[in-house]
């Protein structure tokens, strides 16, 4: 089996999908000849031509509006927003048009688009290249929201997203593009070539949207995470020696609530970790659902470990970024509760 970085896995997913279906088109800022700012689309224009992989103007609203029209016409656009921070001009098109087409047309039209966007921090990108806006999408009926944590999942989920008949927001944690970053910025990152989840089939496969994965079984406490924070949570569990069960959500909407509930009913404790700001972050939704479904099984108050309620601070990157030390303190707190 091939070894791939997450960038290569994402590229392979688009390549496989374009090869199987002539209606799949890829476009966005610099994604054509240049191959994208992270090189995720490198080589696709040369292979499939300028009508199927092409550059768009620096106009996120225009990119999404064009994609929606293409989808209504019968194409399957997979578009790139260069950084998740740039999606705000397109938010109206995503939420008011793409998300509602099936509903407003009584099922006569669907909107099979995928919106790829690098998300999160850890690269010293500052306040305009480090945001995690996933909760702004999970609040919108009609969207699906995916945040993979490794190359194997990234490829399988992206192919599934491209084949899905409805709009999918596909957020790629850029700090994971080249290796499974666990929050220890002072240490070299292990490359995906030396990680089991860096093994990626070269052909077509899909992973069901809406199904979480237990990355580490345990009996003492449930840790719910996604994206980069999955690796941070795994490091915290290892370093504290606490028998934590780590759940990788993979899909935020639809959410695999059954896996979370079964785990919390077993452990009686829950910690939720995400990189986005605390207030109105997706962790608040997870905590509310656990409270509703597991109240009589909880043995301690739940704890959220998140980014701070501030703009992403360039100079204090690692104070803002939830690392294994902060997650470890939360694990100890719930165990003592």
PDB file of N, CA, C and O in Angstrom, residues 54-89:
ATOM      1  N   UNK A  54      -9.053  24.462 -12.977  1.00  0.00           N
ATOM      2  CA  UNK A  54      -8.710  25.804 -13.452  1.00  0.00           C
ATOM      3  C   UNK A  54      -8.691  26.812 -12.304  1.00  0.00           C
ATOM      4  O   UNK A  54      -9.264  26.583 -11.233  1.00  0.00           O
ATOM      5  N   UNK A  55      -8.029  27.924 -12.564  1.00  0.00           N
ATOM      6  CA  UNK A  55      -7.911  28.999 -11.584  1.00  0.00           C
ATOM      7  C   UNK A  55      -9.162  29.874 -11.592  1.00  0.00           C
ATOM      8  O   UNK A  55      -9.803  30.068 -12.630  1.00  0.00           O
ATOM      9  N   UNK A  56      -9.481  30.399 -10.422  1.00  0.00           N
ATOM     10  CA  UNK A  56     -10.596  31.331 -10.276  1.00  0.00           C
ATOM     11  C   UNK A  56     -10.056  32.677  -9.806  1.00  0.00           C
ATOM     12  O   UNK A  56      -8.983  32.752  -9.214  1.00  0.00           O
ATOM     13  N   UNK A  57     -10.777  33.756 -10.044  1.00  0.00           N
ATOM     14  CA  UNK A  57     -10.386  35.057  -9.498  1.00  0.00           C
ATOM     15  C   UNK A  57     -10.376  35.028  -7.963  1.00  0.00           C
ATOM     16  O   UNK A  57     -10.953  34.140  -7.335  1.00  0.00           O
ATOM     17  N   UNK A  58      -9.728  36.017  -7.372  1.00  0.00           N
ATOM     18  CA  UNK A  58      -9.701  36.126  -5.911  1.00  0.00           C
ATOM     19  C   UNK A  58     -11.050  36.683  -5.470  1.00  0.00           C
ATOM     20  O   UNK A  58     -11.212  37.877  -5.193  1.00  0.00           O
ATOM     21  N   UNK A  59     -12.024  35.796  -5.450  1.00  0.00           N
ATOM     22  CA  UNK A  59     -13.406  36.178  -5.155  1.00  0.00           C
ATOM     23  C   UNK A  59     -14.129  34.946  -4.629  1.00  0.00           C
ATOM     24  O   UNK A  59     -14.716  34.174  -5.394  1.00  0.00           O
ATOM     25  N   UNK A  60     -14.078  34.746  -3.316  1.00  0.00           N
ATOM     26  CA  UNK A  60     -14.651  33.541  -2.717  1.00  0.00           C
ATOM     27  C   UNK A  60     -16.151  33.437  -2.958  1.00  0.00           C
ATOM     28  O   UNK A  60     -16.684  32.344  -3.194  1.00  0.00           O
ATOM     29  N   UNK A  61     -16.853  34.557  -2.902  1.00  0.00           N
ATOM     30  CA  UNK A  61     -18.292  34.531  -3.181  1.00  0.00           C
ATOM     31  C   UNK A  61     -18.550  34.095  -4.621  1.00  0.00           C
ATOM     32  O   UNK A  61     -19.472  33.310  -4.895  1.00  0.00           O
ATOM     33  N   UNK A  62     -17.708  34.567  -5.540  1.00  0.00           N
ATOM     34  CA  UNK A  62     -17.844  34.173  -6.935  1.00  0.00           C
ATOM     35  C   UNK A  62     -17.538  32.707  -7.152  1.00  0.00           C
ATOM     36  O   UNK A  62     -18.201  32.031  -7.956  1.00  0.00           O
ATOM     37  N   UNK A  63     -16.532  32.199  -6.439  1.00  0.00           N
ATOM     38  CA  UNK A  63     -16.182  30.779  -6.554  1.00  0.00           C
ATOM     39  C   UNK A  63     -17.369  29.913  -6.146  1.00  0.00           C
ATOM     40  O   UNK A  63     -17.751  28.974  -6.853  1.00  0.00           O
ATOM     41  N   UNK A  64     -17.979  30.240  -5.010  1.00  0.00           N
ATOM     42  CA  UNK A  64     -19.104  29.432  -4.529  1.00  0.00           C
ATOM     43  C   UNK A  64     -20.347  29.624  -5.383  1.00  0.00           C
ATOM     44  O   UNK A  64     -21.067  28.660  -5.676  1.00  0.00           O
ATOM     45  N   UNK A  65     -20.618  30.854  -5.796  1.00  0.00           N
ATOM     46  CA  UNK A  65     -21.776  31.092  -6.652  1.00  0.00           C
ATOM     47  C   UNK A  65     -21.668  30.325  -7.961  1.00  0.00           C
ATOM     48  O   UNK A  65     -22.651  29.727  -8.439  1.00  0.00           O
ATOM     49  N   UNK A  66     -20.467  30.319  -8.544  1.00  0.00           N
ATOM     50  CA  UNK A  66     -20.239  29.568  -9.779  1.00  0.00           C
ATOM     51  C   UNK A  66     -20.417  28.070  -9.552  1.00  0.00           C
ATOM     52  O   UNK A  66     -21.030  27.368 -10.359  1.00  0.00           O
ATOM     53  N   UNK A  67     -19.881  27.579  -8.430  1.00  0.00           N
ATOM     54  CA  UNK A  67     -20.003  26.151  -8.115  1.00  0.00           C
ATOM     55  C   UNK A  67     -21.458  25.736  -7.952  1.00  0.00           C
ATOM     56  O   UNK A  67     -21.864  24.659  -8.413  1.00  0.00           O
ATOM     57  N   UNK A  68     -22.252  26.576  -7.321  1.00  0.00           N
ATOM     58  CA  UNK A  68     -23.669  26.259  -7.119  1.00  0.00           C
ATOM     59  C   UNK A  68     -24.393  26.176  -8.466  1.00  0.00           C
ATOM     60  O   UNK A  68     -25.193  25.262  -8.709  1.00  0.00           O
ATOM     61  N   UNK A  69     -24.114  27.121  -9.352  1.00  0.00           N
ATOM     62  CA  UNK A  69     -24.706  27.071 -10.682  1.00  0.00           C
ATOM     63  C   UNK A  69     -24.282  25.833 -11.454  1.00  0.00           C
ATOM     64  O   UNK A  69     -25.096  25.195 -12.135  1.00  0.00           O
ATOM     65  N   UNK A  70     -23.002  25.481 -11.360  1.00  0.00           N
ATOM     66  CA  UNK A  70     -22.519  24.270 -12.023  1.00  0.00           C
ATOM     67  C   UNK A  70     -23.227  23.032 -11.489  1.00  0.00           C
ATOM     68  O   UNK A  70     -23.596  22.123 -12.255  1.00  0.00           O
ATOM     69  N   UNK A  71     -23.414  22.983 -10.156  1.00  0.00           N
ATOM     70  CA  UNK A  71     -24.068  21.830  -9.542  1.00  0.00           C
ATOM     71  C   UNK A  71     -25.513  21.700 -10.004  1.00  0.00           C
ATOM     72  O   UNK A  71     -25.998  20.595 -10.277  1.00  0.00           O
ATOM     73  N   UNK A  72     -26.201  22.829 -10.102  1.00  0.00           N
ATOM     74  CA  UNK A  72     -27.585  22.799 -10.579  1.00  0.00           C
ATOM     75  C   UNK A  72     -27.660  22.313 -12.021  1.00  0.00           C
ATOM     76  O   UNK A  72     -28.643  21.684 -12.433  1.00  0.00           O
ATOM     77  N   UNK A  73     -26.596  22.570 -12.778  1.00  0.00           N
ATOM     78  CA  UNK A  73     -26.522  22.173 -14.186  1.00  0.00           C
ATOM     79  C   UNK A  73     -26.189  20.690 -14.343  1.00  0.00           C
ATOM     80  O   UNK A  73     -26.397  20.104 -15.392  1.00  0.00           O
ATOM     81  N   UNK A  74     -25.649  20.075 -13.283  1.00  0.00           N
ATOM     82  CA  UNK A  74     -25.334  18.651 -13.337  1.00  0.00           C
ATOM     83  C   UNK A  74     -23.878  18.301 -13.114  1.00  0.00           C
ATOM     84  O   UNK A  74     -23.512  17.119 -13.099  1.00  0.00           O
ATOM     85  N   UNK A  75     -23.022  19.323 -12.915  1.00  0.00           N
ATOM     86  CA  UNK A  75     -21.621  19.060 -12.619  1.00  0.00           C
ATOM     87  C   UNK A  75     -21.429  18.796 -11.126  1.00  0.00           C
ATOM     88  O   UNK A  75     -22.345  18.982 -10.323  1.00  0.00           O
ATOM     89  N   UNK A  76     -20.211  18.369 -10.759  1.00  0.00           N
ATOM     90  CA  UNK A  76     -19.883  18.090  -9.359  1.00  0.00           C
ATOM     91  C   UNK A  76     -18.618  18.870  -8.994  1.00  0.00           C
ATOM     92  O   UNK A  76     -17.514  18.329  -9.024  1.00  0.00           O
ATOM     93  N   UNK A  77     -18.761  20.134  -8.650  1.00  0.00           N
ATOM     94  CA  UNK A  77     -17.585  20.956  -8.342  1.00  0.00           C
ATOM     95  C   UNK A  77     -16.962  20.593  -6.991  1.00  0.00           C
ATOM     96  O   UNK A  77     -17.658  20.394  -5.995  1.00  0.00           O
ATOM     97  N   UNK A  78     -15.641  20.523  -6.988  1.00  0.00           N
ATOM     98  CA  UNK A  78     -14.864  20.417  -5.752  1.00  0.00           C
ATOM     99  C   UNK A  78     -13.974  21.651  -5.726  1.00  0.00           C
ATOM    100  O   UNK A  78     -12.972  21.720  -6.437  1.00  0.00           O
ATOM    101  N   UNK A  79     -14.362  22.646  -4.938  1.00  0.00           N
ATOM    102  CA  UNK A  79     -13.675  23.938  -4.977  1.00  0.00           C
ATOM    103  C   UNK A  79     -12.793  24.113  -3.747  1.00  0.00           C
ATOM    104  O   UNK A  79     -13.038  23.509  -2.701  1.00  0.00           O
ATOM    105  N   UNK A  80     -11.781  24.924  -3.902  1.00  0.00           N
ATOM    106  CA  UNK A  80     -10.868  25.201  -2.792  1.00  0.00           C
ATOM    107  C   UNK A  80     -10.982  26.659  -2.368  1.00  0.00           C
ATOM    108  O   UNK A  80     -10.885  27.568  -3.197  1.00  0.00           O
ATOM    109  N   UNK A  81     -11.200  26.854  -1.066  1.00  0.00           N
ATOM    110  CA  UNK A  81     -10.999  28.158  -0.445  1.00  0.00           C
ATOM    111  C   UNK A  81      -9.596  28.114   0.143  1.00  0.00           C
ATOM    112  O   UNK A  81      -9.284  27.249   0.962  1.00  0.00           O
ATOM    113  N   UNK A  82      -8.734  29.019  -0.277  1.00  0.00           N
ATOM    114  CA  UNK A  82      -7.300  28.888  -0.027  1.00  0.00           C
ATOM    115  C   UNK A  82      -6.951  28.716   1.455  1.00  0.00           C
ATOM    116  O   UNK A  82      -6.069  27.945   1.807  1.00  0.00           O
ATOM    117  N   UNK A  83      -7.639  29.425   2.316  1.00  0.00           N
ATOM    118  CA  UNK A  83      -7.577  29.238   3.768  1.00  0.00           C
ATOM    119  C   UNK A  83      -9.005  29.346   4.299  1.00  0.00           C
ATOM    120  O   UNK A  83      -9.802  30.134   3.772  1.00  0.00           O
ATOM    121  N   UNK A  84      -9.313  28.598   5.353  1.00  0.00           N
ATOM    122  CA  UNK A  84     -10.661  28.660   5.916  1.00  0.00           C
ATOM    123  C   UNK A  84     -11.019  30.079   6.343  1.00  0.00           C
ATOM    124  O   UNK A  84     -12.191  30.471   6.308  1.00  0.00           O
ATOM    125  N   UNK A  85     -10.027  30.863   6.715  1.00  0.00           N
ATOM    126  CA  UNK A  85     -10.241  32.258   7.119  1.00  0.00           C
ATOM    127  C   UNK A  85     -10.838  33.100   6.000  1.00  0.00           C
ATOM    128  O   UNK A  85     -11.419  34.161   6.254  1.00  0.00           O
ATOM    129  N   UNK A  86     -10.699  32.648   4.749  1.00  0.00           N
ATOM    130  CA  UNK A  86     -11.174  33.412   3.599  1.00  0.00           C
ATOM    131  C   UNK A  86     -12.603  33.069   3.200  1.00  0.00           C
ATOM    132  O   UNK A  86     -13.107  33.584   2.199  1.00  0.00           O
ATOM    133  N   UNK A  87     -13.251  32.200   3.958  1.00  0.00           N
ATOM    134  CA  UNK A  87     -14.556  31.718   3.520  1.00  0.00           C
ATOM    135  C   UNK A  87     -15.684  32.715   3.808  1.00  0.00           C
ATOM    136  O   UNK A  87     -16.793  32.579   3.284  1.00  0.00           O
ATOM    137  N   UNK A  88     -15.423  33.738   4.608  1.00  0.00           N
ATOM    138  CA  UNK A  88     -16.514  34.620   5.039  1.00  0.00           C
ATOM    139  C   UNK A  88     -17.220  35.340   3.888  1.00  0.00           C
ATOM    140  O   UNK A  88     -18.456  35.445   3.900  1.00  0.00           O
ATOM    141  N   UNK A  89     -16.528  35.819   2.856  1.00  0.00           N
ATOM    142  CA  UNK A  89     -17.269  36.413   1.734  1.00  0.00           C
ATOM    143  C   UNK A  89     -18.187  35.413   1.025  1.00  0.00           C
ATOM    144  O   UNK A  89     -19.151  35.811   0.373  1.00  0.00           O
TER     145      UNK A  89
END
